[in-house]
Amino acid sequence: LGLGLRLRLRLRLGSRLGSGLGSESGTEKSYKESLEAGVGGFAATARVGGGVIMAMATDGVGTKASIARAMGGAVAARGLGQDLVAMVVNDLICVGAEPAYLLDYVATASMAEGGPRPWLEELLGGVVASCDAIGMALVGGETAEMPGLFAPLAGASALRGAAEFDVAAFGIGFLTEASRLPRPAEMRAGDVLIALPSSGLHSNGFSLVRRLLGDLGLSDAALRSTPAPWWPEAEAPPSLGAALLTPTAVYANALRELVAGGVDGVSPLGLAHITGGGIEGNVVRMLPDEGFLIADIDYDSWQWPAVFGWLQSELGLSRAEMAATFNCGVGMVLAVRGDEAGAALRHLEGVGVAAWEAGRLREAR
């Protein structure tokens, strides 16, 4: 899939690894000895020699793919490619890693002529563009043809009403001990939680969204033609489907300098990528395991984007249920010491991110 695109992609980060890799050539390390963190964190980490730590993460886009398939078109495909990169990269940076390499996996019924190949190559184009934007390299992938498991293309155009498919990606990044996150042993009550805005639903909660669309009786054609009902009246609204497919924000460029310790007066304590489980369900993943600290989120510190108000009304969910399911406007949470919050916020504003203080850590009662 997309061999030409892969061949045109340059490997940008090889020199970043330096000579540290392989410096322990005389030392044999087992899997168990080198692995540091596995299940439960945002990414697994393992020492690979020379003070270099490798981070590994994998993810997909969930049932958002179904809405993209219904919408068809190159824009939906390329947006889904950004989603795929974002879901992996945003997890890698939560452990302090610099994203380096990505591999993709695509499964569909058939890649034969007349099938979904053009649409999936547009999707791969979105992957490539998103990797380019953050200095990451797409180094390979796999395409699986599974007739009988996935339905074939229905419709005359390969870019409209694409065949059933699934996509996933695996990413590798590198860090050192100095950039490692989170740092739970240094966290204290009063530390500030800074929220970075999401671009929309990102890639979570779409099973509920799809159920709602079914309950509303919206066909694929209606998704493409019905205006997004929450859109401001003063603006021309996109279609409902296009608005729901707003690509997931990639936070690597915005957070790179902070994570690397290059912002004077700021030493980050942790990052949490807000995905399934909402804000509190993901912030807890960077907190001390002992449970003596909890996140006290001020849900009134920001105005939830209108799409979440529409979903809450249509789904009949409570505010707490919404916060436990959707990102509600927060895509990433950064933990810093209280006296460093101002400098962190100024830096984020300088790189174009409208972040805000969304809460603090406090002792569990």
Tab-separated table of C-alpha atoms in Angstrom:
chain	number	residue	atom	x	y	z
A	1	LEU	CA	0.000	0.000	0.000
A	2	GLY	CA	1.334	3.408	-0.999
A	3	LEU	CA	4.813	2.125	-1.798
A	4	GLY	CA	5.623	5.258	-3.768
A	5	LEU	CA	4.699	7.441	-0.825
A	6	ARG	CA	6.852	5.362	1.498
A	7	LEU	CA	9.845	5.550	-0.863
A	8	ARG	CA	9.537	9.332	-1.078
A	9	LEU	CA	9.599	9.702	2.692
A	10	ARG	CA	13.022	10.517	4.103
A	11	LEU	CA	14.205	9.088	7.430
A	12	ARG	CA	14.854	12.252	9.385
A	13	LEU	CA	15.824	11.127	12.845
A	14	GLY	CA	18.538	8.517	12.346
A	15	SER	CA	21.289	10.937	13.359
A	16	ARG	CA	19.398	11.879	16.503
A	17	LEU	CA	20.182	8.501	18.044
A	18	GLY	CA	23.916	9.140	17.931
A	19	SER	CA	26.499	6.500	18.731
A	20	GLY	CA	24.866	5.435	21.978
A	21	LEU	CA	22.965	2.569	20.384
A	22	GLY	CA	25.050	-0.565	20.383
A	23	SER	CA	27.590	0.843	22.850
A	24	GLU	CA	26.867	-2.103	25.135
A	25	SER	CA	27.670	-4.645	22.447
A	26	GLY	CA	29.457	-6.845	24.939
A	27	THR	CA	26.501	-6.983	27.304
A	28	GLU	CA	23.588	-9.269	26.670
A	29	LYS	CA	20.271	-8.016	28.021
A	30	SER	CA	17.120	-10.027	28.196
A	31	TYR	CA	13.665	-8.718	27.458
A	32	LYS	CA	12.772	-8.664	31.152
A	33	GLU	CA	15.975	-6.869	32.126
A	34	SER	CA	15.627	-4.086	29.595
A	35	LEU	CA	11.885	-3.455	29.859
A	36	GLU	CA	11.067	-0.700	32.326
A	37	ALA	CA	7.381	0.119	31.947
A	38	GLY	CA	4.673	-1.822	30.199
A	39	VAL	CA	0.916	-2.174	30.573
A	40	GLY	CA	-0.896	0.746	32.215
A	41	GLY	CA	1.216	3.700	31.148
A	42	PHE	CA	0.794	5.712	27.989
A	43	ALA	CA	3.736	3.901	26.375
A	44	ALA	CA	6.090	1.058	27.201
A	45	THR	CA	9.768	1.890	27.717
A	46	ALA	CA	12.964	-0.136	27.511
A	47	ARG	CA	16.653	0.716	27.822
A	48	VAL	CA	18.565	0.131	24.610
A	49	GLY	CA	22.068	1.226	25.597
A	50	GLY	CA	24.168	4.342	25.843
A	51	GLY	CA	21.682	6.058	28.118
A	52	VAL	CA	18.995	5.872	25.445
A	53	ILE	CA	15.495	4.720	26.381
A	54	MET	CA	13.080	3.517	23.710
A	55	ALA	CA	9.352	4.209	24.039
A	56	MET	CA	6.747	2.143	22.188
A	57	ALA	CA	3.040	2.798	21.655
A	58	THR	CA	0.282	1.481	19.434
A	59	ASP	CA	-3.277	2.593	18.735
A	60	GLY	CA	-6.016	2.850	16.133
A	61	VAL	CA	-8.888	5.208	15.376
A	62	GLY	CA	-11.738	3.032	16.614
A	63	THR	CA	-15.175	3.321	15.096
A	64	LYS	CA	-14.456	6.824	13.830
A	65	ALA	CA	-13.373	4.843	10.768
A	66	SER	CA	-17.013	3.971	10.107
A	67	ILE	CA	-18.022	7.613	9.808
A	68	ALA	CA	-15.011	8.331	7.592
A	69	ARG	CA	-16.018	5.398	5.381
A	70	ALA	CA	-19.574	6.721	5.152
A	71	MET	CA	-18.342	10.193	4.228
A	72	GLY	CA	-15.827	9.001	1.662
A	73	GLY	CA	-13.644	11.518	-0.167
A	74	ALA	CA	-9.987	12.411	0.109
A	75	VAL	CA	-10.498	14.905	2.961
A	76	ALA	CA	-12.020	12.273	5.245
A	77	ALA	CA	-9.306	9.798	4.335
A	78	ARG	CA	-6.419	12.165	4.971
A	79	GLY	CA	-7.982	13.352	8.224
A	80	LEU	CA	-8.156	9.777	9.431
A	81	GLY	CA	-4.449	9.480	8.633
A	82	GLN	CA	-3.768	12.389	10.997
A	83	ASP	CA	-5.935	10.717	13.648
A	84	LEU	CA	-3.815	7.594	13.402
A	85	VAL	CA	-0.550	9.478	13.895
A	86	ALA	CA	-1.975	11.623	16.685
A	87	MET	CA	-3.260	8.724	18.747
A	88	VAL	CA	0.189	7.126	18.811
A	89	VAL	CA	2.360	10.245	19.017
A	90	ASN	CA	0.349	11.865	21.801
A	91	ASP	CA	0.920	8.740	23.899
A	92	LEU	CA	4.658	8.697	23.182
A	93	ILE	CA	5.189	12.263	24.333
A	94	CYS	CA	3.429	11.480	27.613
A	95	VAL	CA	6.484	9.460	28.656
A	96	GLY	CA	8.874	12.211	27.531
A	97	ALA	CA	9.795	10.609	24.208
A	98	GLU	CA	10.700	12.308	20.947
A	99	PRO	CA	8.599	10.514	18.288
A	100	ALA	CA	10.901	8.910	15.748
A	101	TYR	CA	9.393	6.083	13.680
A	102	LEU	CA	5.921	4.915	12.712
A	103	LEU	CA	4.571	1.761	11.080
A	104	ASP	CA	0.998	1.397	9.844
A	105	TYR	CA	-1.382	-1.525	9.445
A	106	VAL	CA	-4.370	-1.558	7.092
A	107	ALA	CA	-6.902	-4.388	6.781
A	108	THR	CA	-9.660	-4.538	4.155
A	109	ALA	CA	-11.424	-7.033	1.905
A	110	SER	CA	-9.338	-6.568	-1.217
A	111	MET	CA	-6.865	-4.163	-2.764
A	112	ALA	CA	-7.755	-5.265	-6.295
A	113	GLU	CA	-8.586	-2.791	-9.041
A	114	GLY	CA	-11.931	-1.116	-8.398
A	115	GLY	CA	-11.505	-1.558	-4.646
A	116	PRO	CA	-10.641	0.914	-1.877
A	117	ARG	CA	-6.967	1.333	-2.788
A	118	PRO	CA	-7.230	5.026	-3.894
A	119	TRP	CA	-9.074	5.927	-0.679
A	120	LEU	CA	-6.597	4.080	1.516
A	121	GLU	CA	-3.684	5.690	-0.292
A	122	GLU	CA	-5.216	9.075	0.518
A	123	LEU	CA	-5.364	7.923	4.140
A	124	LEU	CA	-1.678	7.017	3.967
A	125	GLY	CA	-1.031	10.458	2.507
A	126	GLY	CA	-2.525	11.903	5.691
A	127	VAL	CA	-0.203	9.698	7.735
A	128	VAL	CA	2.821	10.912	5.762
A	129	ALA	CA	1.846	14.586	6.034
A	130	SER	CA	1.307	14.300	9.793
A	131	CYS	CA	4.645	12.535	10.246
A	132	ASP	CA	6.340	15.230	8.148
A	133	ALA	CA	4.850	17.969	10.302
A	134	ILE	CA	6.551	16.668	13.459
A	135	GLY	CA	9.778	15.253	12.014
A	136	MET	CA	8.717	11.618	12.332
A	137	ALA	CA	9.453	8.945	9.724
A	138	LEU	CA	6.998	6.425	8.321
A	139	VAL	CA	9.291	3.428	7.898
A	140	GLY	CA	6.978	0.608	6.866
A	141	GLY	CA	3.651	-1.082	7.303
A	142	GLU	CA	1.424	-3.994	6.428
A	143	THR	CA	-1.661	-4.378	4.274
A	144	ALA	CA	-3.914	-7.340	5.014
A	145	GLU	CA	-6.561	-8.500	2.523
A	146	MET	CA	-9.334	-10.278	4.419
A	147	PRO	CA	-12.263	-11.178	2.164
A	148	GLY	CA	-15.136	-12.505	4.215
A	149	LEU	CA	-14.088	-10.608	7.321
A	150	PHE	CA	-14.502	-7.159	5.749
A	151	ALA	CA	-17.295	-6.244	3.334
A	152	PRO	CA	-16.216	-5.240	-0.190
A	153	LEU	CA	-16.691	-1.823	-1.730
A	154	ALA	CA	-20.293	-0.730	-2.163
A	155	GLY	CA	-20.754	2.040	-4.704
A	156	ALA	CA	-19.281	3.255	-7.948
A	157	SER	CA	-16.458	5.419	-6.626
A	158	ALA	CA	-13.501	4.271	-4.582
A	159	LEU	CA	-13.431	7.707	-2.948
A	160	ARG	CA	-17.090	7.685	-1.974
A	161	GLY	CA	-18.473	4.982	0.261
A	162	ALA	CA	-15.204	3.139	0.819
A	163	ALA	CA	-15.084	-0.547	1.670
A	164	GLU	CA	-14.951	-1.722	5.258
A	165	PHE	CA	-11.462	-1.442	6.692
A	166	ASP	CA	-9.493	-1.019	9.894
A	167	VAL	CA	-6.246	0.834	10.508
A	168	ALA	CA	-3.702	0.876	13.308
A	169	ALA	CA	-0.202	2.186	13.870
A	170	PHE	CA	2.810	1.415	15.997
A	171	GLY	CA	5.236	4.144	16.997
A	172	ILE	CA	8.705	4.313	18.484
A	173	GLY	CA	10.291	7.277	20.207
A	174	PHE	CA	13.428	7.911	22.221
A	175	LEU	CA	14.126	9.665	25.478
A	176	THR	CA	16.764	9.997	28.159
A	177	GLU	CA	16.480	9.876	31.908
A	178	ALA	CA	16.427	13.684	31.984
A	179	SER	CA	13.291	13.905	29.851
A	180	ARG	CA	11.429	10.940	31.331
A	181	LEU	CA	7.795	11.489	32.302
A	182	PRO	CA	5.845	11.237	34.481
A	183	ARG	CA	7.746	12.059	37.669
A	184	PRO	CA	5.239	10.942	40.314
A	185	ALA	CA	7.746	10.980	43.158
A	186	GLU	CA	8.058	14.761	42.725
A	187	MET	CA	4.321	15.470	42.596
A	188	ARG	CA	2.745	17.316	45.524
A	189	ALA	CA	-0.620	18.697	46.499
A	190	GLY	CA	-1.024	22.107	44.874
A	191	ASP	CA	0.699	21.198	41.618
A	192	VAL	CA	-1.145	22.772	38.695
A	193	LEU	CA	-2.900	20.932	35.879
A	194	ILE	CA	-2.746	22.854	32.594
A	195	ALA	CA	-5.222	21.916	29.862
A	196	LEU	CA	-4.410	22.016	26.159
A	197	PRO	CA	-7.513	22.292	23.972
A	198	SER	CA	-8.746	19.450	21.817
A	199	SER	CA	-9.705	20.024	18.204
A	200	GLY	CA	-13.001	18.189	18.629
A	201	LEU	CA	-13.981	14.645	19.559
A	202	HIS	CA	-10.538	13.386	18.539
A	203	SER	CA	-10.853	9.588	18.128
A	204	ASN	CA	-12.868	8.481	21.150
A	205	GLY	CA	-16.538	8.095	21.991
A	206	PHE	CA	-17.582	7.268	18.438
A	207	SER	CA	-19.489	4.134	19.365
A	208	LEU	CA	-21.905	6.375	21.263
A	209	VAL	CA	-21.889	8.909	18.440
A	210	ARG	CA	-22.698	6.227	15.880
A	211	ARG	CA	-25.531	4.924	18.054
A	212	LEU	CA	-26.929	8.445	18.209
A	213	LEU	CA	-26.697	8.868	14.437
A	214	GLY	CA	-28.573	5.584	14.053
A	215	ASP	CA	-31.243	6.693	16.517
A	216	LEU	CA	-31.637	9.924	14.540
A	217	GLY	CA	-32.113	7.886	11.370
A	218	LEU	CA	-29.292	9.634	9.520
A	219	SER	CA	-28.131	7.876	6.365
A	220	ASP	CA	-24.661	8.187	4.873
A	221	ALA	CA	-26.052	10.736	2.427
A	222	ALA	CA	-27.535	12.732	5.304
A	223	LEU	CA	-24.152	12.794	7.051
A	224	ARG	CA	-22.724	14.401	3.932
A	225	SER	CA	-25.524	16.941	3.472
A	226	THR	CA	-26.920	17.806	6.937
A	227	PRO	CA	-25.320	20.945	8.429
A	228	ALA	CA	-23.647	20.482	11.827
A	229	PRO	CA	-26.470	21.597	14.174
A	230	TRP	CA	-24.183	23.121	16.814
A	231	TRP	CA	-22.299	25.399	14.407
A	232	PRO	CA	-22.459	29.187	15.066
A	233	GLU	CA	-25.206	30.836	13.038
A	234	ALA	CA	-22.814	33.518	11.793
A	235	GLU	CA	-20.651	30.927	10.012
A	236	ALA	CA	-21.371	28.602	7.135
A	237	PRO	CA	-21.530	25.171	8.768
A	238	PRO	CA	-19.756	22.093	7.469
A	239	SER	CA	-21.725	18.891	7.107
A	240	LEU	CA	-22.451	16.922	10.259
A	241	GLY	CA	-20.130	14.140	9.146
A	242	ALA	CA	-17.276	16.493	8.269
A	243	ALA	CA	-17.539	18.272	11.624
A	244	LEU	CA	-17.489	14.992	13.546
A	245	LEU	CA	-14.399	13.937	11.597
A	246	THR	CA	-12.300	16.959	12.620
A	247	PRO	CA	-8.817	15.411	12.907
A	248	THR	CA	-7.221	14.754	16.275
A	249	ALA	CA	-4.719	17.392	17.379
A	250	VAL	CA	-1.057	16.337	17.406
A	251	TYR	CA	0.724	17.946	20.372
A	252	ALA	CA	4.345	17.012	19.652
A	253	ASN	CA	5.463	20.383	18.275
A	254	ALA	CA	3.671	22.376	20.973
A	255	LEU	CA	5.168	20.330	23.814
A	256	ARG	CA	8.596	19.412	22.430
A	257	GLU	CA	10.547	22.209	24.104
A	258	LEU	CA	8.735	21.807	27.423
A	259	VAL	CA	9.324	18.050	27.516
A	260	ALA	CA	12.992	18.479	26.619
A	261	GLY	CA	13.476	20.901	29.509
A	262	GLY	CA	14.189	23.806	27.217
A	263	VAL	CA	11.780	26.289	28.800
A	264	ASP	CA	13.366	28.323	31.584
A	265	GLY	CA	11.568	27.990	34.874
A	266	VAL	CA	9.489	24.959	33.888
A	267	SER	CA	10.198	21.342	34.760
A	268	PRO	CA	7.159	19.274	33.739
A	269	LEU	CA	5.951	16.630	36.171
A	270	GLY	CA	3.683	14.706	33.820
A	271	LEU	CA	1.487	14.634	30.745
A	272	ALA	CA	-1.826	12.887	30.193
A	273	HIS	CA	-3.329	12.265	26.762
A	274	ILE	CA	-7.101	12.573	27.153
A	275	THR	CA	-8.702	9.672	25.319
A	276	GLY	CA	-11.317	7.096	26.346
A	277	GLY	CA	-12.207	7.533	30.011
A	278	GLY	CA	-12.169	11.313	29.886
A	279	ILE	CA	-9.969	13.758	31.761
A	280	GLU	CA	-9.851	12.203	35.219
A	281	GLY	CA	-9.654	8.683	33.822
A	282	ASN	CA	-6.427	9.580	32.030
A	283	VAL	CA	-4.849	12.105	34.408
A	284	VAL	CA	-4.752	9.385	37.065
A	285	ARG	CA	-2.391	7.411	34.819
A	286	MET	CA	0.414	9.898	35.502
A	287	LEU	CA	-0.178	10.188	39.268
A	288	PRO	CA	1.616	8.251	42.046
A	289	ASP	CA	0.479	4.631	42.256
A	290	GLU	CA	-0.047	4.961	45.995
A	291	GLY	CA	-3.189	7.009	45.370
A	292	PHE	CA	-2.458	9.753	47.892
A	293	LEU	CA	-2.941	12.434	45.225
A	294	ILE	CA	-6.002	13.002	43.069
A	295	ALA	CA	-6.814	15.463	40.311
A	296	ASP	CA	-9.229	18.206	41.306
A	297	ILE	CA	-10.538	19.330	37.911
A	298	ASP	CA	-12.474	22.579	37.639
A	299	TYR	CA	-14.911	21.777	34.850
A	300	ASP	CA	-16.138	25.377	34.932
A	301	SER	CA	-12.698	26.743	34.021
A	302	TRP	CA	-13.472	26.462	30.317
A	303	GLN	CA	-16.475	26.530	28.025
A	304	TRP	CA	-17.080	23.117	26.532
A	305	PRO	CA	-17.056	23.242	22.726
A	306	ALA	CA	-20.565	23.273	21.297
A	307	VAL	CA	-20.330	19.765	19.841
A	308	PHE	CA	-20.209	18.339	23.364
A	309	GLY	CA	-23.276	20.302	24.400
A	310	TRP	CA	-25.123	18.917	21.392
A	311	LEU	CA	-24.030	15.369	22.199
A	312	GLN	CA	-24.998	15.729	25.852
A	313	SER	CA	-28.464	16.970	24.917
A	314	GLU	CA	-29.079	14.337	22.255
A	315	LEU	CA	-27.652	11.434	24.264
A	316	GLY	CA	-29.298	12.478	27.529
A	317	LEU	CA	-26.064	12.108	29.502
A	318	SER	CA	-25.207	13.837	32.747
A	319	ARG	CA	-22.224	16.180	32.933
A	320	ALA	CA	-20.309	13.501	34.862
A	321	GLU	CA	-21.121	10.862	32.236
A	322	MET	CA	-19.935	13.182	29.484
A	323	ALA	CA	-16.684	13.896	31.330
A	324	ALA	CA	-16.042	10.171	31.752
A	325	THR	CA	-16.628	9.439	28.059
A	326	PHE	CA	-15.469	12.390	25.934
A	327	ASN	CA	-12.548	14.800	26.152
A	328	CYS	CA	-15.023	17.705	26.520
A	329	GLY	CA	-12.565	20.128	24.951
A	330	VAL	CA	-9.307	19.004	26.598
A	331	GLY	CA	-6.858	16.954	24.545
A	332	MET	CA	-3.815	16.935	26.819
A	333	VAL	CA	-3.111	17.812	30.461
A	334	LEU	CA	0.283	19.031	31.645
A	335	ALA	CA	1.248	18.868	35.341
A	336	VAL	CA	3.693	21.472	36.668
A	337	ARG	CA	4.617	22.947	40.017
A	338	GLY	CA	2.396	25.791	41.132
A	339	ASP	CA	5.113	28.422	40.807
A	340	GLU	CA	5.945	27.262	37.266
A	341	ALA	CA	2.436	27.434	35.831
A	342	GLY	CA	2.739	31.017	34.631
A	343	ALA	CA	5.900	30.345	32.646
A	344	ALA	CA	4.387	27.192	31.128
A	345	LEU	CA	1.240	29.033	30.070
A	346	ARG	CA	3.267	31.866	28.529
A	347	HIS	CA	5.347	29.394	26.557
A	348	LEU	CA	2.293	27.573	25.248
A	349	GLU	CA	0.708	30.872	24.247
A	350	GLY	CA	3.904	31.701	22.384
A	351	VAL	CA	3.642	28.522	20.310
A	352	GLY	CA	-0.003	29.172	19.501
A	353	VAL	CA	-1.744	27.010	22.103
A	354	ALA	CA	-4.564	28.630	24.104
A	355	ALA	CA	-3.964	26.598	27.279
A	356	TRP	CA	-5.403	27.327	30.726
A	357	GLU	CA	-5.241	26.203	34.344
A	358	ALA	CA	-7.891	23.505	34.669
A	359	GLY	CA	-7.249	22.238	38.185
A	360	ARG	CA	-4.736	21.166	40.793
A	361	LEU	CA	-3.566	18.073	42.546
A	362	ARG	CA	-4.791	17.584	46.087
A	363	GLU	CA	-4.436	14.986	48.774
A	364	ALA	CA	-6.982	12.188	48.686
A	365	ARG	CA	-9.397	12.452	51.572
